[in-house]
Short mmCIF file of C-alpha atoms (C1' of nucleotides) in Angstrom, two decimals:
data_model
loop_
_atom_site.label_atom_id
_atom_site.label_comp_id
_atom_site.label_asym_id
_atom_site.label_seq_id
_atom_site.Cartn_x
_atom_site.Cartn_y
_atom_site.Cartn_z
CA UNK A 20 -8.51 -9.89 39.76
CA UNK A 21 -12.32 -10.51 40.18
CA UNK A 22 -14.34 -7.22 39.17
CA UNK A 23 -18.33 -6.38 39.50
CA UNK A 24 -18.97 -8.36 36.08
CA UNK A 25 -16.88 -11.61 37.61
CA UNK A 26 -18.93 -11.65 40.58
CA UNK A 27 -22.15 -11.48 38.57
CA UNK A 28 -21.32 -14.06 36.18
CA UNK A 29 -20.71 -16.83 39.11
CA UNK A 30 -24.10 -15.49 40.84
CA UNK A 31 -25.58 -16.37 37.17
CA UNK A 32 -23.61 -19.66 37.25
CA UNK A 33 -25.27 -21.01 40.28
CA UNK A 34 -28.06 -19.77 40.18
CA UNK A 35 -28.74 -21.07 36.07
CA UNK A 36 -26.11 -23.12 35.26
CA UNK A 37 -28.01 -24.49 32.32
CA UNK A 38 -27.81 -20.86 30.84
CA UNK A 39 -24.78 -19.95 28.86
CA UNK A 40 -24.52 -16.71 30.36
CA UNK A 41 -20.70 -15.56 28.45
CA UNK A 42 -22.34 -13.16 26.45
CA UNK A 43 -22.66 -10.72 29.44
CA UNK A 44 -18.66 -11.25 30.37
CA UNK A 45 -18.58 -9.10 26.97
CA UNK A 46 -21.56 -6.88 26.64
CA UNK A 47 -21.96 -6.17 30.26
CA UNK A 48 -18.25 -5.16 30.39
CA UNK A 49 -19.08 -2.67 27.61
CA UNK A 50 -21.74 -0.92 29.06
CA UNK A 51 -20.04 -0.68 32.20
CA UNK A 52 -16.49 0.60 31.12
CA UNK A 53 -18.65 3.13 28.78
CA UNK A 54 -20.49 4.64 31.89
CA UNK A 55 -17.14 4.49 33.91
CA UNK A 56 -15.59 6.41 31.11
CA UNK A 57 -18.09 9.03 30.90
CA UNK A 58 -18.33 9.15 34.64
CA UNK A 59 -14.19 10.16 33.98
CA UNK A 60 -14.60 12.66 31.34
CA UNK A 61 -17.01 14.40 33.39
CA UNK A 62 -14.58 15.71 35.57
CA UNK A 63 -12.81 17.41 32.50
CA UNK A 64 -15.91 19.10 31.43
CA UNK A 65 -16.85 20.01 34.95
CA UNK A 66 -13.40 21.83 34.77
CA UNK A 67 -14.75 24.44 31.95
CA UNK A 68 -18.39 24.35 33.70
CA UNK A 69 -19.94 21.65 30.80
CA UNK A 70 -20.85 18.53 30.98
CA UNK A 71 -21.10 15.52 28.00
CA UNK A 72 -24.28 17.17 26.37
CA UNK A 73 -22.88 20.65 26.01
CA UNK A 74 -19.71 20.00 25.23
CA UNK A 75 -20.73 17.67 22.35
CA UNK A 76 -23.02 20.70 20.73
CA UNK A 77 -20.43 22.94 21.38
CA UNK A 78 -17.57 20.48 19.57
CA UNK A 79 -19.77 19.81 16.54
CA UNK A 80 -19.98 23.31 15.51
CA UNK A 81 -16.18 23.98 15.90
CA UNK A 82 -15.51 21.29 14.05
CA UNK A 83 -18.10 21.89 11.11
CA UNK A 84 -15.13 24.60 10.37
CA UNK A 85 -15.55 27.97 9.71
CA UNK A 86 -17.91 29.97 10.02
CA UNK A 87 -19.27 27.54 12.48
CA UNK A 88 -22.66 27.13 11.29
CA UNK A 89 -24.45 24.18 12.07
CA UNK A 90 -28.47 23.35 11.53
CA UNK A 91 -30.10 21.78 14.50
CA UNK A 92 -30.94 18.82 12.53
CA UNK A 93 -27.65 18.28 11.72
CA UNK A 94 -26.45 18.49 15.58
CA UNK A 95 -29.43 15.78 16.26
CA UNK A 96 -27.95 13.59 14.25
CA UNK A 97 -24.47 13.83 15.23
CA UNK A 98 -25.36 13.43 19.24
CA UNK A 99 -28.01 10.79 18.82
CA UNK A 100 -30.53 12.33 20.52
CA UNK A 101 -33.92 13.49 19.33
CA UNK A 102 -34.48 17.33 17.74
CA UNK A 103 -36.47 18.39 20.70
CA UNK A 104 -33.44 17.80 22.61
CA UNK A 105 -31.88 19.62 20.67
CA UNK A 106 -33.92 22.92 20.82
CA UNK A 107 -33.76 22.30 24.49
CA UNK A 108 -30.04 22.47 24.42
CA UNK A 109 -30.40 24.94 22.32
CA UNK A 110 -32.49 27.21 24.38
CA UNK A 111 -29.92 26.76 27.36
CA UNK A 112 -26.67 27.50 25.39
CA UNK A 113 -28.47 30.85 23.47
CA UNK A 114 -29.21 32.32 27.18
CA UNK A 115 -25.75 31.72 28.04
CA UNK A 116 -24.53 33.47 25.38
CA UNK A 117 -22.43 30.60 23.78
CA UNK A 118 -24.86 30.18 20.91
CA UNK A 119 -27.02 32.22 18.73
CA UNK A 120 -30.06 31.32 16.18
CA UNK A 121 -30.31 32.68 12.74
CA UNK A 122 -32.97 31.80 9.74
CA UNK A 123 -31.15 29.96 7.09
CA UNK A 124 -31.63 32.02 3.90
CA UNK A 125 -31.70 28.96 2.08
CA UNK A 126 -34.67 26.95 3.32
CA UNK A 127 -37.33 29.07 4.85
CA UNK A 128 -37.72 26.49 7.12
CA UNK A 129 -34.30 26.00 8.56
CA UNK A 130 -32.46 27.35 11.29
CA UNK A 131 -28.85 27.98 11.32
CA UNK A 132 -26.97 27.93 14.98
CA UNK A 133 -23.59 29.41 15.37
CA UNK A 134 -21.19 29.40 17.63
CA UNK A 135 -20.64 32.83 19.54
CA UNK A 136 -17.32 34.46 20.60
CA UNK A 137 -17.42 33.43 23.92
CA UNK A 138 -18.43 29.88 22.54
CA UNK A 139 -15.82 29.54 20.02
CA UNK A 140 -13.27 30.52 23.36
CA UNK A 141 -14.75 28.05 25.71
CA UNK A 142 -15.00 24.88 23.22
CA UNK A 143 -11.38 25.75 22.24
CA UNK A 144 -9.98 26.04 25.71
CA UNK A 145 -12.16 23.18 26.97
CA UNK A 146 -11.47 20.77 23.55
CA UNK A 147 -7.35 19.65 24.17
CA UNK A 148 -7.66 19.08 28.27
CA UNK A 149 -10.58 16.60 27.15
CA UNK A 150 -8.43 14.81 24.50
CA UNK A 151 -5.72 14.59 27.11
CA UNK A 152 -8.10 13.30 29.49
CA UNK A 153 -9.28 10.49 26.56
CA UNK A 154 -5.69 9.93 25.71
CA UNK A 155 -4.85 9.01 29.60
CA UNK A 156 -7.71 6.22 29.55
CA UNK A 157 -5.97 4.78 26.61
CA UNK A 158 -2.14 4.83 27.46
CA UNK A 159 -2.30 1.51 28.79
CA UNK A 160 -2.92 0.45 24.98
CA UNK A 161 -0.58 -0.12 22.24
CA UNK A 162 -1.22 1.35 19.04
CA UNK A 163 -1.76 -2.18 17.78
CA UNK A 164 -4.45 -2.50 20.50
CA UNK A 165 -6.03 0.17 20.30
CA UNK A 166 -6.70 -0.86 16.45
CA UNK A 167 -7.55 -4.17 17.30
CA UNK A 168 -10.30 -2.42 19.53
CA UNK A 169 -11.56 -0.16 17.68
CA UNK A 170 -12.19 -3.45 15.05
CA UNK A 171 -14.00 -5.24 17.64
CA UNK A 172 -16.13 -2.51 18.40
CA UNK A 173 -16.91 -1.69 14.95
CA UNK A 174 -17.87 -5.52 14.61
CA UNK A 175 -20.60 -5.10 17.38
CA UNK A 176 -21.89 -1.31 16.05
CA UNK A 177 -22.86 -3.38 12.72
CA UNK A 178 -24.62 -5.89 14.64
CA UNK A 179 -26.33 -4.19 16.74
CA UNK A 180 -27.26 -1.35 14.08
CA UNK A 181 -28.41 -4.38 11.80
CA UNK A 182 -31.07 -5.67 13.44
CA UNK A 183 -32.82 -2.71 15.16
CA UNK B 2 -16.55 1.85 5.16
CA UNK B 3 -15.97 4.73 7.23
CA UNK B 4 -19.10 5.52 9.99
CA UNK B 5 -19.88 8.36 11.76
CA UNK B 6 -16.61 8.45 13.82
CA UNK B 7 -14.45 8.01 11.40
CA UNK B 8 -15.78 11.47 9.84
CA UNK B 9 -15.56 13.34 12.65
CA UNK B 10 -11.86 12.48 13.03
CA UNK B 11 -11.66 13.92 9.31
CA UNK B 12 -13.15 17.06 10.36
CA UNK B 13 -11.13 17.30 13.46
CA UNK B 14 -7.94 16.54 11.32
CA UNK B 15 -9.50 19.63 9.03
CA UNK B 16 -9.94 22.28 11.74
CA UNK B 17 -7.21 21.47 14.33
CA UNK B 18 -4.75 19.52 12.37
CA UNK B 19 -2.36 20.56 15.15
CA UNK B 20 -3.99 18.15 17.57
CA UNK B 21 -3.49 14.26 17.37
CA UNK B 22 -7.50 13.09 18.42
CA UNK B 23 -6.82 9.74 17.71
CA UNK B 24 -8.00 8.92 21.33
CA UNK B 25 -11.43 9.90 20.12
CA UNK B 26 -11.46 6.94 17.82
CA UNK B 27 -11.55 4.71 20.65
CA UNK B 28 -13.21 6.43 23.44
CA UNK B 29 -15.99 8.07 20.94
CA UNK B 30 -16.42 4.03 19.36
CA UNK B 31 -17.09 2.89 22.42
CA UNK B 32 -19.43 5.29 23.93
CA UNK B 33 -21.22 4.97 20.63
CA UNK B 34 -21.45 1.07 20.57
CA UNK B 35 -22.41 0.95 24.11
CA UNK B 36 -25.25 3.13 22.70
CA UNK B 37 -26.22 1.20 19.63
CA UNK B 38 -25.71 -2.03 22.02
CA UNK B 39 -28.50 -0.50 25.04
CA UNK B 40 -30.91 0.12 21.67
CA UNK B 41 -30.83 -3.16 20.50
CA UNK B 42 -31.42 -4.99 23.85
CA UNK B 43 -34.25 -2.80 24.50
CA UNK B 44 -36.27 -4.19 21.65
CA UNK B 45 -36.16 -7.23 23.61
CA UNK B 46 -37.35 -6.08 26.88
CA UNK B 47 -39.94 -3.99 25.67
CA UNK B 48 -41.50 -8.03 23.99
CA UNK B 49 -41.44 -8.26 28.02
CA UNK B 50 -42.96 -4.86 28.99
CA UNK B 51 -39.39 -3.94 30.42
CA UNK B 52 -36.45 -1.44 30.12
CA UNK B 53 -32.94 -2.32 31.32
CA UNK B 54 -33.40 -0.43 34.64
CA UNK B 55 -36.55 -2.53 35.53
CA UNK B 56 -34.57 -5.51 34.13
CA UNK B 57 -31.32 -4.54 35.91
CA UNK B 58 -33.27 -4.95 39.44
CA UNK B 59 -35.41 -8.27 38.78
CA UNK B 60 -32.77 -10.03 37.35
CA UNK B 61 -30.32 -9.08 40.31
CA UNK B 62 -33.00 -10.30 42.79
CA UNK B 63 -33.31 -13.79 40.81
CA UNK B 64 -29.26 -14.29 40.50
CA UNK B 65 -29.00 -13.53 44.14
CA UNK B 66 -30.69 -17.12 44.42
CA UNK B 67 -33.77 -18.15 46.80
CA UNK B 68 -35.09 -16.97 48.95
CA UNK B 69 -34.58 -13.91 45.89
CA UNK B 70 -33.95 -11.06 48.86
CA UNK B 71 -31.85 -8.20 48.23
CA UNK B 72 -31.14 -5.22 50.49
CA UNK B 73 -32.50 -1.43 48.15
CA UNK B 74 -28.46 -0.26 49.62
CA UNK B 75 -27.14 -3.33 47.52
CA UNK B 76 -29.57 -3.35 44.57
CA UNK B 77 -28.22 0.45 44.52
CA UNK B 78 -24.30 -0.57 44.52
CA UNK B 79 -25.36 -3.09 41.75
CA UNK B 80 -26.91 -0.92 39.33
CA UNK B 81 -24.34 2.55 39.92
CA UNK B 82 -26.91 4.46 40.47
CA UNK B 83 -28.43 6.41 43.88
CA UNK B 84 -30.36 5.57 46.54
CA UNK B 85 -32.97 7.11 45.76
CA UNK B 86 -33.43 5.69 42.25
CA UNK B 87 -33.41 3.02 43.45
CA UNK B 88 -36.60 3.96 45.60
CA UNK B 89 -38.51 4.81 43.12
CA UNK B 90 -38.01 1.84 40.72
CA UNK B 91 -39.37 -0.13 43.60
CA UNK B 92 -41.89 1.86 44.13
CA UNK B 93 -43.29 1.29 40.73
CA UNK B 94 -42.28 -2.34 40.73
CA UNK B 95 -44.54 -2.85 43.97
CA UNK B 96 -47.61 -1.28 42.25
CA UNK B 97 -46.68 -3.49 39.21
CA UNK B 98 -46.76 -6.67 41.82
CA UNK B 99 -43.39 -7.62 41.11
CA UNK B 100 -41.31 -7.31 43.82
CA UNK B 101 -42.43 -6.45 47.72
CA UNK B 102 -41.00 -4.73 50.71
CA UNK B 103 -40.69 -6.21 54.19
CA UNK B 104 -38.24 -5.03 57.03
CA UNK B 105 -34.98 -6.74 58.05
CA UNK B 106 -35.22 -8.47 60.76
CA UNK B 107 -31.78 -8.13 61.89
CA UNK B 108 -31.20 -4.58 61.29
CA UNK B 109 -34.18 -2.33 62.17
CA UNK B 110 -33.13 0.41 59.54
CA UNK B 111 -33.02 -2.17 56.40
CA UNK B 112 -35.78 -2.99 54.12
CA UNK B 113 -35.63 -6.34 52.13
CA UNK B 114 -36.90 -6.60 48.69
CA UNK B 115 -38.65 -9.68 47.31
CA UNK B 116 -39.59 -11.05 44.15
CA UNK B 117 -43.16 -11.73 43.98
CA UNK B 118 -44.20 -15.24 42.53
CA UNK B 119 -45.53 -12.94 39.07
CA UNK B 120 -41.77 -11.03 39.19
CA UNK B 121 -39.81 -14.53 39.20
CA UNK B 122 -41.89 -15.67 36.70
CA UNK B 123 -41.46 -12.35 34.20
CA UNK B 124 -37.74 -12.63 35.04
CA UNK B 125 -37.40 -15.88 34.61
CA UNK B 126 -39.39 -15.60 31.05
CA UNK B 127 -37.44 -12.56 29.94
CA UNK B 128 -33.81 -13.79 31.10
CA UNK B 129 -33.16 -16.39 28.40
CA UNK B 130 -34.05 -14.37 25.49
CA UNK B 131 -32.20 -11.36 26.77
CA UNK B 132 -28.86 -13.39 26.73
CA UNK B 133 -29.23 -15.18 23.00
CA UNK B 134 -29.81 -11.21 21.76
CA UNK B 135 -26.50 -10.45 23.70
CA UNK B 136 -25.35 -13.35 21.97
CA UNK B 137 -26.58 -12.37 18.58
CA UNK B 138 -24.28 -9.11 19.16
CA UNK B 139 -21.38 -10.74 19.70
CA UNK B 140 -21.82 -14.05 17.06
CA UNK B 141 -19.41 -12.75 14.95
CA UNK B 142 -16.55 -12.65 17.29
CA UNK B 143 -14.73 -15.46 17.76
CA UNK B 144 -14.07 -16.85 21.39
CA UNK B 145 -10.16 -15.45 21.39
CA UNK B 146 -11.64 -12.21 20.07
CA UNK B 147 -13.86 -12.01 22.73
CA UNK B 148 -11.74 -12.57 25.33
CA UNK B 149 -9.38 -9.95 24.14
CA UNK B 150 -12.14 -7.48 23.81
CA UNK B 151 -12.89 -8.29 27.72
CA UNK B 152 -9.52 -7.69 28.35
CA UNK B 153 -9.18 -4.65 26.74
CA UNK B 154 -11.96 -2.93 28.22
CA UNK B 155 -10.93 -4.00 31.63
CA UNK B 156 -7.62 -1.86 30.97
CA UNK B 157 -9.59 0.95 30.49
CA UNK B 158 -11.88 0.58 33.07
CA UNK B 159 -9.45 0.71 35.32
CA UNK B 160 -7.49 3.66 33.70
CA UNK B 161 -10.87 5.36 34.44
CA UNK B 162 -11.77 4.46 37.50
CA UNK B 163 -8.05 4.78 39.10
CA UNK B 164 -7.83 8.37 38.96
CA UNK B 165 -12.07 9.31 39.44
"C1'" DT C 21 -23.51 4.59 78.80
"C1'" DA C 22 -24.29 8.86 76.57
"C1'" DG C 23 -23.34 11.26 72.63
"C1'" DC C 24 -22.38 11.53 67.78
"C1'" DA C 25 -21.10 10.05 63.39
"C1'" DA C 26 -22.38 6.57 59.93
"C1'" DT C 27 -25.77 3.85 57.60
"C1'" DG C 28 -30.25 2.77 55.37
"C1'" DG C 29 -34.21 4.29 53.15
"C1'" DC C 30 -37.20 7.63 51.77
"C1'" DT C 31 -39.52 12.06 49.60
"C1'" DA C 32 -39.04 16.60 47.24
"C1'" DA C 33 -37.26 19.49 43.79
"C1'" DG C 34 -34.68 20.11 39.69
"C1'" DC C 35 -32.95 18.60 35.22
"C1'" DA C 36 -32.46 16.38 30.64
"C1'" DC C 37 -34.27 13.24 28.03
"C1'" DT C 38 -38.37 11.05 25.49
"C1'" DT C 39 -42.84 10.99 22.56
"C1'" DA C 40 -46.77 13.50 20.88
"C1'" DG C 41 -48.36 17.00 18.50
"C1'" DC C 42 -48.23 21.80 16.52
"C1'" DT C 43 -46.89 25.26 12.75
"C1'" DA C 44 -44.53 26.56 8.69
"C1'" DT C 45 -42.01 25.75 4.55
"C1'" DA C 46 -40.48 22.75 0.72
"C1'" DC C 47 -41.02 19.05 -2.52
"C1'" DT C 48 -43.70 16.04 -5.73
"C1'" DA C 49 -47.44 14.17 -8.65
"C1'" DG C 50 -51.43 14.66 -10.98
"C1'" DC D 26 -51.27 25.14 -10.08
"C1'" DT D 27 -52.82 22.48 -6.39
"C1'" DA D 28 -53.21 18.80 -3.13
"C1'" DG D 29 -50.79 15.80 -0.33
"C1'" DT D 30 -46.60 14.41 1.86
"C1'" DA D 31 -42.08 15.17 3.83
"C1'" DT D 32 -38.95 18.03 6.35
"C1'" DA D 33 -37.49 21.40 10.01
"C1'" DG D 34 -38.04 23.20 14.38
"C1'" DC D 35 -40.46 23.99 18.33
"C1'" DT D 36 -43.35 23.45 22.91
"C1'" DA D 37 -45.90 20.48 26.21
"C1'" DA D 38 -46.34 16.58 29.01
"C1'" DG D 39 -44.40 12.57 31.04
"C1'" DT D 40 -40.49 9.73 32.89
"C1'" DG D 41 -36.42 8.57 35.43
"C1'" DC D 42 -32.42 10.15 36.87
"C1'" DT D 43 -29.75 13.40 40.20
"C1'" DT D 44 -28.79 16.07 44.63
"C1'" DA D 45 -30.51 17.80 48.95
"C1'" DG D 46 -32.40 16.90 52.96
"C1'" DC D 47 -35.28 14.26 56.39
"C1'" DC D 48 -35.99 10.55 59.97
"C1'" DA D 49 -34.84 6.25 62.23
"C1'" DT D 50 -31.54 2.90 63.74
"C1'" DT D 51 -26.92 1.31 64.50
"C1'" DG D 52 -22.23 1.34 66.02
"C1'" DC D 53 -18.23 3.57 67.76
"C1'" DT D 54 -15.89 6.11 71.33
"C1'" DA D 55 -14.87 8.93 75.16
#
DNA sequence: TAGCAATGGCTAAGCACTTAGCTATACTAG
DNA sequence: CTAGTATAGCTAAGTGCTTAGCCATTGCTA
């Protein structure tokens, strides 16, 4: 069964058949099951009226543990996205009343950002449906599979965090 | 060596030990090396004065083979992405000089886009290098392990694209 | 063949990210 | 202690995507 990626790869193949274009079988494959697979998790989120970003800011804090307080340096790290984005995000979630902002008594220059009521009720009714919705891309995997890859991927992480 | 995922799961096992997130170790490793992978190719497209989106388009133009004309509907389809993005990368590629705009002849609606003689030549300049740091990625899998990685994330591309 | 839905391409407006640059607090070395 | 540097968080400006909506042409159908 020829996909996108097949079709590409013979375009490539005629067009430079001198160029050993296999690499992109593999690393065009990943980017494009990633953004299908985001594309599918969407619809989950949309569900609870989030989306990736929010969800992901709202997930880190409930999973930091009680009392779900988080520093936005902290959360910038953990999305991989840059601290303005975060105070962006930040901004959005506070006027909706799923976040607040507090000094952190520690470091004068800190901020802490905790999770409100309504927060803590939306993450938690929104957090299972999206792990069902992550476990139903996967069923088609063994457990072996699955293992073997999450190896592979880890293999490719370190290379491509090595060099960079 | 535990990573970043591999903590999160620990503090998901710590707050909600009722729920079995091992899905997240594969769907959150993927979206995470697709991530790490788009950072590390961009280093070499910016040696080009690129990004992947202005990459995506020339190189689709040059595997499409001479006379390198490709309808904006099917440089759209190509990509995943809108109409209308697709608009305005061309628009900035035509002030760049890289690609031009001319109508269909056989379909008074359709534009076709062209590589200019300075596009084909950044494309073709770009291309080669662009692969061997794909390749550089994926140099320490062998060829079996490769091919079961492509397998692998064909399963889940069409888990996710089945029910979208 | 006249009418109407579908297709192709575009601009406008809105949104979320980026980098640049600001302020304030904390750390470190002389 | 004080000067210089690093850290934390933020806003502003710029970029590239999205959806909404427009116009022109095509193709289907009654």
């Amino acid at each position: 069964m020829a996909d996108q990626v097949d079709r590409i790869l013979e375009q490539w193949q005629a067009e430079k058949p001198e160029l050993d274009v296999s690499p992109m079988a593999v690393i065009g494959r990943l980017s494009r099951t990633a953004l299908a697979v985001d594309s599918r998790l969407a619809v989950t989120f949309a569900r609870y009226g989030l989306d990736a970003s929010v969800f992901d800011v709202l997930a880190t804090l409930l999973r930091s543990g009680a009392p779900y307080r988080v520093s936005p340096a902290a959360l910038a790290r953990d999305a991989m996205i840059s601290s303005s984005a975060v105070a962006q995000r930040l901004n959005k979630l506070q006027s909706r009343g799923l976040v607040s902002r507090a000094a952190n008594p520690d470091d004068g220059r800190g901020t802490l950002v905790a999770l409100t009521e309504a927060g803590r009720r939306l993450i938690d009714a929104a957090l299972a449906p999206h792990v069902e919705t992550e476990r139903t891309l996967i069923a088609g995997l063994s457990r072996e599979e699955q293992a073997t890859l999450v190896g592979l991927l880890q293999r490719i992480s370190a290379a491509a965090a090595h060099d960079t």
